CSV table of C-alpha atoms and ligand atoms in Angstrom, one decimal:
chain,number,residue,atom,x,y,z
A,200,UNK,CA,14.5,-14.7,-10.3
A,201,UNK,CA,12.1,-15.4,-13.3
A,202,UNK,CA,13.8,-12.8,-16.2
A,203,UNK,CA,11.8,-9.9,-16.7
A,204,UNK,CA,11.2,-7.6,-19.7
A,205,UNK,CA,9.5,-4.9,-17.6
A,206,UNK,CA,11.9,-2.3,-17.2
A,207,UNK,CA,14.6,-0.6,-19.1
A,208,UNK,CA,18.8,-0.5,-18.0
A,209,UNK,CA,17.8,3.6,-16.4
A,210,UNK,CA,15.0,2.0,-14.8
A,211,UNK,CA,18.1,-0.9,-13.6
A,212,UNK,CA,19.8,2.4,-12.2
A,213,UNK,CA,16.7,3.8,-10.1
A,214,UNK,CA,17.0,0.4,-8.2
A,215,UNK,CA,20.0,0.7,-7.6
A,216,UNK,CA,19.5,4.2,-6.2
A,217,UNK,CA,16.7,3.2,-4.1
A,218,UNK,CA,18.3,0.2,-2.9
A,219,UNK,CA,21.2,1.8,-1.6
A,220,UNK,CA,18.9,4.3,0.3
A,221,UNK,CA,17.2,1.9,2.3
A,222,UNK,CA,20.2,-0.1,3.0
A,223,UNK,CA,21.7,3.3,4.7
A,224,UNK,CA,18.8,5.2,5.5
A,225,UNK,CA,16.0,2.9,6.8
A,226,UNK,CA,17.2,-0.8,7.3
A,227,UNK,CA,19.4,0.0,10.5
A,228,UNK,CA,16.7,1.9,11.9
A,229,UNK,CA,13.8,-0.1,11.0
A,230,UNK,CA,14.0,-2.5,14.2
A,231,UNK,CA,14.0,1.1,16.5
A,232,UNK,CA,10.9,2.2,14.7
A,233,UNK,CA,9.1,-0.8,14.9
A,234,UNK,CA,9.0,-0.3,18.8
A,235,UNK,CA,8.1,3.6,18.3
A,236,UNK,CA,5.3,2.5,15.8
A,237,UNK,CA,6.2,4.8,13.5
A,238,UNK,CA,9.0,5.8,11.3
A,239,UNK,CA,11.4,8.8,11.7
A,240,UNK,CA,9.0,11.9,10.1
A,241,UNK,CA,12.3,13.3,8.7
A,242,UNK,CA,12.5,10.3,6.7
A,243,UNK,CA,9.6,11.2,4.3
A,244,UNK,CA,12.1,14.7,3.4
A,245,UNK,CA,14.6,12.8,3.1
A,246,UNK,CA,12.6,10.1,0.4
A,247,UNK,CA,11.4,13.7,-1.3
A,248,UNK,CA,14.8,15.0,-1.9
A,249,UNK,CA,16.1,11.6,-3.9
A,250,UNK,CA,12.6,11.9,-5.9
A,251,UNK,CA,11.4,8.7,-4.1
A,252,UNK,CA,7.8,10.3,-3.8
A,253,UNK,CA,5.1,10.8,-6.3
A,254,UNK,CA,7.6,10.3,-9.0
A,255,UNK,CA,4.7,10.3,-11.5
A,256,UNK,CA,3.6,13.5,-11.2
A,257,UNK,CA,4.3,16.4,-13.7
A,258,UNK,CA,7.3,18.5,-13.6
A,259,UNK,CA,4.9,21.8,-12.7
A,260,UNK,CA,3.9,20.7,-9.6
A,261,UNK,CA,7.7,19.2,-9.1
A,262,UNK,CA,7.4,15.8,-9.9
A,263,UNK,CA,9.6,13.6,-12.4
A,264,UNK,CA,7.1,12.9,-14.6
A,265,UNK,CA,8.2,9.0,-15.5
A,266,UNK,CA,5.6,6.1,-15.3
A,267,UNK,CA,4.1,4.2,-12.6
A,268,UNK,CA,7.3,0.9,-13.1
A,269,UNK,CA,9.4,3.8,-11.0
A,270,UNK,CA,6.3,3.7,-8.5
A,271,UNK,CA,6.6,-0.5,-8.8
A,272,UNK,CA,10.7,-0.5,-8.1
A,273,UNK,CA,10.0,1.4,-5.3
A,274,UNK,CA,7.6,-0.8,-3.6
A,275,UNK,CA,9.4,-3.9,-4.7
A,276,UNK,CA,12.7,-2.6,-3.3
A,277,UNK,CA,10.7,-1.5,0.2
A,278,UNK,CA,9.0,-5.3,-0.1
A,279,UNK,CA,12.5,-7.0,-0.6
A,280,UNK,CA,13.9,-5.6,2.4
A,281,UNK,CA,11.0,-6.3,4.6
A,282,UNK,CA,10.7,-2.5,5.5
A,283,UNK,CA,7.1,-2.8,6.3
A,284,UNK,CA,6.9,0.4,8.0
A,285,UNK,CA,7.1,2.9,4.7
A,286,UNK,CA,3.8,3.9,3.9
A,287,UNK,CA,5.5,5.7,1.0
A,288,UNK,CA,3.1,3.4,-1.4
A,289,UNK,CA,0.4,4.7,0.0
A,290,UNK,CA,0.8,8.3,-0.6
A,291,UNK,CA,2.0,8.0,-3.9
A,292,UNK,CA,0.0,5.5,-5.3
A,293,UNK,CA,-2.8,5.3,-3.9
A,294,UNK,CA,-3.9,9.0,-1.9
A,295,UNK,CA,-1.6,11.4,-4.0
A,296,UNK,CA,-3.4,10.5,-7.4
A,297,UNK,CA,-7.0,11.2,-6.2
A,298,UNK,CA,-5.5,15.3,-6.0
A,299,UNK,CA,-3.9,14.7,-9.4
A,300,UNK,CA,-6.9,12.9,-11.2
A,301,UNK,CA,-10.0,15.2,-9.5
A,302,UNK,CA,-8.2,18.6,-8.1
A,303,UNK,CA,-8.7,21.8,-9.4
A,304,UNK,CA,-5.6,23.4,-10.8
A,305,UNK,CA,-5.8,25.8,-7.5
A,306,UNK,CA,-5.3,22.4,-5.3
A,307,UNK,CA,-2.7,21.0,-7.2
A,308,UNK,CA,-0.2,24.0,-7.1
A,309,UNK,CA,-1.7,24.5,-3.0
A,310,UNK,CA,-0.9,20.4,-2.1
A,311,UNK,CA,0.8,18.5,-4.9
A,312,UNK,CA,4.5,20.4,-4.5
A,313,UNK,CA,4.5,19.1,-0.8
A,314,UNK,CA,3.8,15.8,-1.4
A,315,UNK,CA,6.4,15.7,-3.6
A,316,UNK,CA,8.7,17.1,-1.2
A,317,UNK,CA,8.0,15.3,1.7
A,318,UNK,CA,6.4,18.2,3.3
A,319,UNK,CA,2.8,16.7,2.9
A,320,UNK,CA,2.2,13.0,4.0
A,321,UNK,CA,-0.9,11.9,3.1
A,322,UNK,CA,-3.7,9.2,4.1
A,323,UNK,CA,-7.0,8.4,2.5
A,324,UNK,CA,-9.6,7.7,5.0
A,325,UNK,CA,-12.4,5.9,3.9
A,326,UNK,CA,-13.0,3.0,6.7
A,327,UNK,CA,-15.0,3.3,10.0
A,328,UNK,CA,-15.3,1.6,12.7
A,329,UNK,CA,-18.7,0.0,11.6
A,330,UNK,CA,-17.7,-0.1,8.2
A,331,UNK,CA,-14.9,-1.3,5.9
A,332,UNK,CA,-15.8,-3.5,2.7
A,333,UNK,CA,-19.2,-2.3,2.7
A,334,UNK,CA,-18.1,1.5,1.8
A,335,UNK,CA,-21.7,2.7,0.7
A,336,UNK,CA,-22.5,2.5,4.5
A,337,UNK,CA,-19.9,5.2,5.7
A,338,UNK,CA,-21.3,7.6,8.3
A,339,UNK,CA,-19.1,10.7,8.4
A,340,UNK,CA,-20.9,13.3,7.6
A,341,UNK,CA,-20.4,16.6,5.6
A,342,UNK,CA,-23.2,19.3,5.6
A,343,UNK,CA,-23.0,22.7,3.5
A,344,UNK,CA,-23.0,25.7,5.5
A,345,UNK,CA,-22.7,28.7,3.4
A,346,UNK,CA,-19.3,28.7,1.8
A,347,UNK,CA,-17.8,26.1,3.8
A,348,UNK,CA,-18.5,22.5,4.6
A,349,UNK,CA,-18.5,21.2,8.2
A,350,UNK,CA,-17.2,17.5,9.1
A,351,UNK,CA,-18.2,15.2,11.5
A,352,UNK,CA,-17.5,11.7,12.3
A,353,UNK,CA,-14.9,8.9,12.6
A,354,UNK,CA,-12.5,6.9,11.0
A,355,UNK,CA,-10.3,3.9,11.9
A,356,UNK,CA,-7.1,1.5,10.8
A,357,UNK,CA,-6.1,4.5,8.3
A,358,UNK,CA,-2.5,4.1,7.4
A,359,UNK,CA,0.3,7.2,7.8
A,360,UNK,CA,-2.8,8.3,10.3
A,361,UNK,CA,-0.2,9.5,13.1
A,362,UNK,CA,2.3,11.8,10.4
A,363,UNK,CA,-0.5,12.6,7.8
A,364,UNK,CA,-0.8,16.1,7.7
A,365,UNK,CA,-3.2,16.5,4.9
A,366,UNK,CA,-6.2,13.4,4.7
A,367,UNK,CA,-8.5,12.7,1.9
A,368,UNK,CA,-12.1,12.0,4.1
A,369,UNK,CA,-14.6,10.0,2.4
A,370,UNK,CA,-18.0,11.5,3.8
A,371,UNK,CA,-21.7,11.2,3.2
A,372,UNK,CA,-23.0,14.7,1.3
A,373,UNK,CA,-26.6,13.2,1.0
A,374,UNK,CA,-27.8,10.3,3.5
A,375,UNK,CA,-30.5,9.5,1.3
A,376,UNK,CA,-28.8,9.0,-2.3
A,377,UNK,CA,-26.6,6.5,-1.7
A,378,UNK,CA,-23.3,5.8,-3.5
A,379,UNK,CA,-24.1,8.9,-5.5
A,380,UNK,CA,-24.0,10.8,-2.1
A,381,UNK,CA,-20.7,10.2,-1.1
A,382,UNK,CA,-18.0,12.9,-1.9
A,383,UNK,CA,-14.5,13.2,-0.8
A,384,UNK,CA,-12.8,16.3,0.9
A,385,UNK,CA,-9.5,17.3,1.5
A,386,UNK,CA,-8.8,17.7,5.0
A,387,UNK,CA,-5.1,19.7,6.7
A,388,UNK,CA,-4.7,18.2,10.2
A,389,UNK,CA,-4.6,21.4,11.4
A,390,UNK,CA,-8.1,22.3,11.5
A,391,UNK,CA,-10.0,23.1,14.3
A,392,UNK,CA,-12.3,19.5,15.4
A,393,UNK,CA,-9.4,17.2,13.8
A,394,UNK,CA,-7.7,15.0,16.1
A,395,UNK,CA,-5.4,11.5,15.8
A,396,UNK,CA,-7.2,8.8,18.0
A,397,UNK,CA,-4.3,6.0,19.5
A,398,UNK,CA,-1.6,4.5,17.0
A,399,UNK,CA,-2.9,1.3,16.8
A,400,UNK,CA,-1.0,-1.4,18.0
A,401,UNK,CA,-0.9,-4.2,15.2
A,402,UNK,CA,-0.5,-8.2,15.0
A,403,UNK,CA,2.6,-6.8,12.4
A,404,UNK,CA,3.8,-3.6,10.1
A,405,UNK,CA,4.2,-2.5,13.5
A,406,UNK,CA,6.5,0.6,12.2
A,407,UNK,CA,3.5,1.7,10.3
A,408,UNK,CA,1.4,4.3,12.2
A,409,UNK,CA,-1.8,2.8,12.1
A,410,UNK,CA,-4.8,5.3,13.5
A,411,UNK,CA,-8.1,6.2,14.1
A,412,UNK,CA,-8.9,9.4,12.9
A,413,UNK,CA,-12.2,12.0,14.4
A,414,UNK,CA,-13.6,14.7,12.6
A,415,UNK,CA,-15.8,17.1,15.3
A,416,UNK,CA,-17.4,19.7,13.4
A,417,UNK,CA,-14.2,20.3,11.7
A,418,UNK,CA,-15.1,23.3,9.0
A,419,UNK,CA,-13.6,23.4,5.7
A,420,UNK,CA,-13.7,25.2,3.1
A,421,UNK,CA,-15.6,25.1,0.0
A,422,UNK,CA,-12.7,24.8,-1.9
A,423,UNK,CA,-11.3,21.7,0.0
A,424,UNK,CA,-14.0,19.7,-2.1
A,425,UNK,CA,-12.2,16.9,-4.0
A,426,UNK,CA,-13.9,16.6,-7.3
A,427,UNK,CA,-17.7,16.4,-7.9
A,428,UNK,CA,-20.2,16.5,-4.9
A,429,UNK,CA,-21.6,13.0,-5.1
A,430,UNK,CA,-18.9,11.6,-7.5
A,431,UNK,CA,-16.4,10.3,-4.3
A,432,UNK,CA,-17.7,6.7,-5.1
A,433,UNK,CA,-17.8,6.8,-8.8
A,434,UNK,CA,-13.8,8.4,-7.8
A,435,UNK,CA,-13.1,5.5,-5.9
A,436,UNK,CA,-13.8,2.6,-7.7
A,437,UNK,CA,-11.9,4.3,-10.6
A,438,UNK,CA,-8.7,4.6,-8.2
A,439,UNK,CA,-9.1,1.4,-6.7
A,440,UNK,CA,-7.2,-1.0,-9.1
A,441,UNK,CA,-3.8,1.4,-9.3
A,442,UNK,CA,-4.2,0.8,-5.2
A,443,UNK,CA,-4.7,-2.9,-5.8
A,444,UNK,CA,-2.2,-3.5,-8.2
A,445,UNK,CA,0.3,-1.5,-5.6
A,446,UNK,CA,-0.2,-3.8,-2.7
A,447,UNK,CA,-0.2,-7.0,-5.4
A,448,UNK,CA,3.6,-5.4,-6.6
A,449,UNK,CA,4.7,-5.5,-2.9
A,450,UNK,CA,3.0,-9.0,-2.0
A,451,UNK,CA,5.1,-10.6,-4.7
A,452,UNK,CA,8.4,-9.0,-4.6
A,453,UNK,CA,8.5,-9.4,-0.4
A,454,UNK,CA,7.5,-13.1,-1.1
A,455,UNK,CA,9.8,-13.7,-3.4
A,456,UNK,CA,12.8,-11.9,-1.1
A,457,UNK,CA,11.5,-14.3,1.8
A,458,UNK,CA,11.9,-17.7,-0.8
A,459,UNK,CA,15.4,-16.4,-1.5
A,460,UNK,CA,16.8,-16.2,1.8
A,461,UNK,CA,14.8,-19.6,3.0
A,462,UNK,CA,17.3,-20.9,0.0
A,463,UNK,CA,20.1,-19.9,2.0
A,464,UNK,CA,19.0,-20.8,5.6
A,465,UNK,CA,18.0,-24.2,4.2
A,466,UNK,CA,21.3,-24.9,2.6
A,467,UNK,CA,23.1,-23.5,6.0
A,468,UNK,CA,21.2,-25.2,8.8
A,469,UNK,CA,22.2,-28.8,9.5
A,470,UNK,CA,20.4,-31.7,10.8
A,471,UNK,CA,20.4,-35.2,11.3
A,472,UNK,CA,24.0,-34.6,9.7
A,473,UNK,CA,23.1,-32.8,6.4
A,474,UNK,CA,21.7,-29.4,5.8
A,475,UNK,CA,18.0,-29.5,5.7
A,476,UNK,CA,18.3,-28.8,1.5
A,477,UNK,CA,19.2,-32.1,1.1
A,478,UNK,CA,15.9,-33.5,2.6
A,479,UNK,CA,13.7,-34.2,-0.4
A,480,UNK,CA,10.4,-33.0,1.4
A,481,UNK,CA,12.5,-29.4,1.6
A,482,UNK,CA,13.4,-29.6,-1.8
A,483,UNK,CA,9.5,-29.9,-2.9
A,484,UNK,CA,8.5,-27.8,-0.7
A,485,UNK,CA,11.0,-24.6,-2.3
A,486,UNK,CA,10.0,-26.1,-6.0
A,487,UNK,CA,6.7,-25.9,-5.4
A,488,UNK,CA,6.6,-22.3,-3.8
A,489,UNK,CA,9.4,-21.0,-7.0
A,490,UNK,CA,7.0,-22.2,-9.6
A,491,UNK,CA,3.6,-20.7,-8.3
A,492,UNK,CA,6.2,-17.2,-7.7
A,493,UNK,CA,7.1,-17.5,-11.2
A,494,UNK,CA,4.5,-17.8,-12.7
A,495,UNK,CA,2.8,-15.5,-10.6
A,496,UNK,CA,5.4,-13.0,-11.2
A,497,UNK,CA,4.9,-13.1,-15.0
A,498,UNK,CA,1.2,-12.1,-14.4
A,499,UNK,CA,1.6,-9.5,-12.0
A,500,UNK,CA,4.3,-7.9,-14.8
A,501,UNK,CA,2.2,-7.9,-17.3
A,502,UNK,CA,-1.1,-6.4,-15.3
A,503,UNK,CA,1.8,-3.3,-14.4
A,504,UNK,CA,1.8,-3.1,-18.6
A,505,UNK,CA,-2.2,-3.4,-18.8
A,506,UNK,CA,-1.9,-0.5,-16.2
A,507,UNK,CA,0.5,1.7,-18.4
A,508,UNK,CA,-1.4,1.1,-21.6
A,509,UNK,CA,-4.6,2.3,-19.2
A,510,UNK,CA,-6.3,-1.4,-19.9
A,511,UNK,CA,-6.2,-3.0,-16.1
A,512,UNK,CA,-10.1,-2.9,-15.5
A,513,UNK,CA,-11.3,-3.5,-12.0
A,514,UNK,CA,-11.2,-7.3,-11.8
A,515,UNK,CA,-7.9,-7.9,-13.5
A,516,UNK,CA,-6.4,-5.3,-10.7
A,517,UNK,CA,-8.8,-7.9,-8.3
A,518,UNK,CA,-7.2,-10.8,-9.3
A,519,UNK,CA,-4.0,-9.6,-9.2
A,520,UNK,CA,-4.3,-8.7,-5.3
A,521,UNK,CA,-6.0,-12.1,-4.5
A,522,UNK,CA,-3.6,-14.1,-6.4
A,523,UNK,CA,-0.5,-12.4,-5.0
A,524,UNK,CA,-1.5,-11.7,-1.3
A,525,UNK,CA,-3.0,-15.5,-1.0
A,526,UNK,CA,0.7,-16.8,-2.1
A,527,UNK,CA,2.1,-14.6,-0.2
A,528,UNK,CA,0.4,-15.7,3.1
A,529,UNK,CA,1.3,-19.3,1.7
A,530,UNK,CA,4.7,-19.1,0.5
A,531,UNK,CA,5.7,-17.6,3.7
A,532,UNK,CA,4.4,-19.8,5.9
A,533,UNK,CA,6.2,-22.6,4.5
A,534,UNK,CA,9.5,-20.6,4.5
A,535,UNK,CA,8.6,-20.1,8.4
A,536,UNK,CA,8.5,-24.0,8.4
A,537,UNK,CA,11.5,-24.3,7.0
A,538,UNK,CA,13.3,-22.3,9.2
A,539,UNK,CA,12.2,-24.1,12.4
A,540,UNK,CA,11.9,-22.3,15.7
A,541,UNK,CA,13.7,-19.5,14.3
A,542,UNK,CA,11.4,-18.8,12.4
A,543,UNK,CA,9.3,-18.0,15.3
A,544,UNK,CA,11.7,-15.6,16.4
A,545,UNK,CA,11.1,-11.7,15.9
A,546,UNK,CA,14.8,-11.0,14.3
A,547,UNK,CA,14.6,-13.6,11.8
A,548,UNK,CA,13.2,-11.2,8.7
A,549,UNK,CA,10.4,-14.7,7.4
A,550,UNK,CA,9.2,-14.2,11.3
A,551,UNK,CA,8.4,-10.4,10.8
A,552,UNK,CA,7.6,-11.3,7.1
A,553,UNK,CA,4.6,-13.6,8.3
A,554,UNK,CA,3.2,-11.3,10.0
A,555,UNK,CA,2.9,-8.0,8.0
A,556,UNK,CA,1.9,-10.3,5.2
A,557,UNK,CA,-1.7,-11.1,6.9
A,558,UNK,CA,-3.0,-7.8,6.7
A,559,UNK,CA,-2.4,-8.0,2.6
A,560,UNK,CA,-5.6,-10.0,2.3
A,561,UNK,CA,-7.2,-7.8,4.4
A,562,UNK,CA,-6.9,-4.2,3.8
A,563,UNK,CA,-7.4,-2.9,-0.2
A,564,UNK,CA,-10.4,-5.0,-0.4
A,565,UNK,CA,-10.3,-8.2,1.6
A,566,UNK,CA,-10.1,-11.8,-0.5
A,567,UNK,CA,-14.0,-12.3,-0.5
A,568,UNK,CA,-14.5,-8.6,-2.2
A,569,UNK,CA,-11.7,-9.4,-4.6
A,570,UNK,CA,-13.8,-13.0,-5.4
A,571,UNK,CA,-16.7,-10.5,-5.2
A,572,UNK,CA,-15.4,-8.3,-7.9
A,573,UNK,CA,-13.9,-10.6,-10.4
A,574,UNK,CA,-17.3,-13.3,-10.3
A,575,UNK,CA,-19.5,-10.0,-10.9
A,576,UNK,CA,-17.2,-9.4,-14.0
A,577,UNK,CA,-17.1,-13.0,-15.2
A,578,UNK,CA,-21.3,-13.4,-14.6
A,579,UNK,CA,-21.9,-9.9,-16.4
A,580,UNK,CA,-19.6,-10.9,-19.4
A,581,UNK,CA,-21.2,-14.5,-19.1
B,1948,FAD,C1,-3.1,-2.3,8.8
B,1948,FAD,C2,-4.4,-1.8,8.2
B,1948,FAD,C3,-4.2,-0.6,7.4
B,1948,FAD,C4,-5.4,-0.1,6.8
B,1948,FAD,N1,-5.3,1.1,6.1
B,1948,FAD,C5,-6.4,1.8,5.7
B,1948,FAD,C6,-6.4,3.1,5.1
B,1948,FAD,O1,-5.3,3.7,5.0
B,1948,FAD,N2,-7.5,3.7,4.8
B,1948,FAD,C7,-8.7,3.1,5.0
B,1948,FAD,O2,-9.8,3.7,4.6
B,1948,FAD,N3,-8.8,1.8,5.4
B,1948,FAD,C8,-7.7,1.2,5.8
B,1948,FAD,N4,-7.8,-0.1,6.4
B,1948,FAD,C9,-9.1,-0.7,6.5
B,1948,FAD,C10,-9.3,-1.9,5.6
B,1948,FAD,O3,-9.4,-1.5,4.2
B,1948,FAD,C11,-10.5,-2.7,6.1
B,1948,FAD,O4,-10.2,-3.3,7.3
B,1948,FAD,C12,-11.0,-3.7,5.1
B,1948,FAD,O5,-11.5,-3.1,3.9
B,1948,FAD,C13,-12.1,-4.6,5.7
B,1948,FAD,O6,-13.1,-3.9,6.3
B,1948,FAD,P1,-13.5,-4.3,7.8
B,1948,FAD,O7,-12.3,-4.3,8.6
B,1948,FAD,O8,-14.6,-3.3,8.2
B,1948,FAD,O9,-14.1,-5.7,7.7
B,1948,FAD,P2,-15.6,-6.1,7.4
B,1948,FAD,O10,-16.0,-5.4,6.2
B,1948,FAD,O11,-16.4,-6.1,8.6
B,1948,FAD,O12,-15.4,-7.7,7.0
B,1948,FAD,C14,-15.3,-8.7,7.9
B,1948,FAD,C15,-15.3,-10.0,7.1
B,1948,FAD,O13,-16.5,-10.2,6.3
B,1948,FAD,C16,-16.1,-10.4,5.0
B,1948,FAD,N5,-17.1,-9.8,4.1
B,1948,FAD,C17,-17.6,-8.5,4.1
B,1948,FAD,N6,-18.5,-8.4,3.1
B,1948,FAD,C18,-18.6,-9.5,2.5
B,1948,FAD,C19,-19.4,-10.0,1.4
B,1948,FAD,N7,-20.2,-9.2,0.7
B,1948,FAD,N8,-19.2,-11.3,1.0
B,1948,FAD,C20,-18.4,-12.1,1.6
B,1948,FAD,N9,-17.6,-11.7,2.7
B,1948,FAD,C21,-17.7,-10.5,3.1
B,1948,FAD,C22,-14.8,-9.8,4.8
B,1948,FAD,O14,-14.1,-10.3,3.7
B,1948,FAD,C23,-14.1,-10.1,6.1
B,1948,FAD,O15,-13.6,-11.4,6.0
B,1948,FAD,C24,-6.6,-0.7,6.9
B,1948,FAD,C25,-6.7,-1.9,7.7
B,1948,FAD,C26,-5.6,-2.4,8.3
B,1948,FAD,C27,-5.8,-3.6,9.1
């Protein structure tokens, strides 16, 4: 791999630490839970206890308090080992922060200590079934009604849908204003009206539960407001490029795993008398897909510094997702190549690897809104 300057030797350590759990705790059972379509629940305990979750947040609430690189070996080390089913990412980098960042104190001390734990998995639930890039056009509603606020509607592809037991629900507070009448509530999957639709069944991540979520006059209270009334927008574009930049750490770490071990196959498998390395179209084909990882790899690093100095703006985050989730789908598919009709086969990891890797230009913001994003920047700057 390209030398990095990102991380310190303790950093080196956590690795290590996390490596060694998923090779004991989650790679010999990821297969089994790829045909439940949904990891072991006791597995997000079990990620709590080694401080594997939320391991930014402050020491009050439980947390470890380091920076977001522990959050980034985490997802590279779940990336590397193919173990698309952990939607630990998710809850820590992308849902867990919105309680951090816009809670009152009260809801911090009531949810934050449970996420940390493992006790509380979380989702974020923003996309509809007529609705996804085009978030202004949500239709869930949420109407006052003296002290409490009452829910209705329906969401779908939300991700940890089947365990979450708390949900942050993106809902219309005023039909007529707009992006300025969109606030975000904090829903416990134990309320009356909330239900889990099916775990979807998915083209891959298929031991990620994947679900459509319904809301039926489910009353909440006051209190379970997240933030401003009206503000949920202005919220998630603000979150939106620590989410970005966490699917753009996992893109490139998982495609550089799959390069790695197409190395190995290559220089393994024989044909025509002589392993398939020593064809010169298989040599140009790894050289080329190393050099755009490199290089990619050095941007991605430094937009995780940008992001600790607070300087990744909204289309750097952008560009970062595009860049790394396009090479990604690219990269792989040649190492599929390589690997022949094995590669076609569900136990070989590039096989399972293609296909998580296509929902990464989808979900986050798909490839167009990404363009979208960073043109808007460029023309505004022009
Ligand atoms: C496995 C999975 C997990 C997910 N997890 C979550 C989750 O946890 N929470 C959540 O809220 N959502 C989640 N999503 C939803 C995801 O974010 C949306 O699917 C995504 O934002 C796209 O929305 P859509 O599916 O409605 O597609 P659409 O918005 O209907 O887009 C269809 C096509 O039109 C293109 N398009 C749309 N607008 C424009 C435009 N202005 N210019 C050019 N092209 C455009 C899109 O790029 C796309 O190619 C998940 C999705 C999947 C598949």
């Amino acid at each position: 791999m390209f030398p990095r300057t990102l991380f310190d030797s303790d950093q080196e350590l956590f690795r290590d630490s996390v490596r060694r759990f998923i090779e004991t705790e989650i790679t010999p059972f990821h297969a089994q839970w790829e045909k439940d379509g949904c990891v072991d629940r006791a597995l997000w305990n079990k990620a709590g206890e080694q401080g594997f979750l939320c391991p930014t947040l402050p020491e009050a609430y439980g947390g470890v308090e380091v920076d977001f690189r522990y959050n980034v070996i985490i997802n590279e080390e779940i990336a590397r080992a193919g173990a698309s089913g952990i939607g630990w990412g998710l809850h820590s980098d992308i849902a867990v922060p919105y309680i951090l960042n816009y809670g009152t104190e009260e809801q911090k001390q009531r949810y934050l200590p449970g996420c940390i734990s493992g006790e509380l998995v979380t989702a974020i639930a923003m996309t509809e079934p007529g609705t996804g890039s085009d978030l202004q056009g949500v239709k869930t509603t949420a109407v006052r009604d003296g002290d409490d606020w009452i829910i209705n509607g329906s969401k779908t592809f939300i991700t940890n849908g089947q365990h979450a037991d708390l949900v942050i629900v993106v809902a219309k507070t005023d039909k007529s204003a707009g992006a300025r009448g969109i606030s975000l509530f904090l829903v416990e999957a134990s309320r009356d009206g909330y239900s889990r639709g099916s775990n979807l069944e998915k083209v891959g991540m298929k031991a990620q539960d994947t679900s459509e979520l319904f809301f039926e006059d489910v009353r909440v209270p006051a209190q379970n407001l997240l933030g401003a009334e009206g503000q949920g927008f202005v919220y998630l574009m603000q979150e939106l490029p620590q989410e970005r930049l966490s699917v753009a750490t996992n893109a490139i770490s998982n495609t550089e795993s799959i390069l790695e071990q197409t190395v190995q196959y290559v220089s393994d498998r024989k044909a025509f008398g002589k392993p398939i390395a020593a064809f010169q179209n298989t040599q140009f084909k790894l050289a080329e897909c190393k050099t755009r990882v490199d290089a990619t790899r050095v941007f991605v690093d430094r937009c995780v510094e940008l992001h600790l100095e607070g300087k990744l703006d909204a289309a750097m985050a952008a560009e970062a997702k595009l860049l790394t989730t396009e090479l990604q789908g690219q990269v792989i598919d040649e190492c599929l190549q390589l690997h022949g009709g094995y590669g076609y086969m569900w136990e070989y990891p590039v096989a399972r690897a293609w296909a998580d890797a296509r929902v990464q230009r989808i979900y986050a913001g798909t490839s167009e809104v990404m363009k979208l994003i960073i043109a808007r920047q460029m023309l505004e700057q022009g």
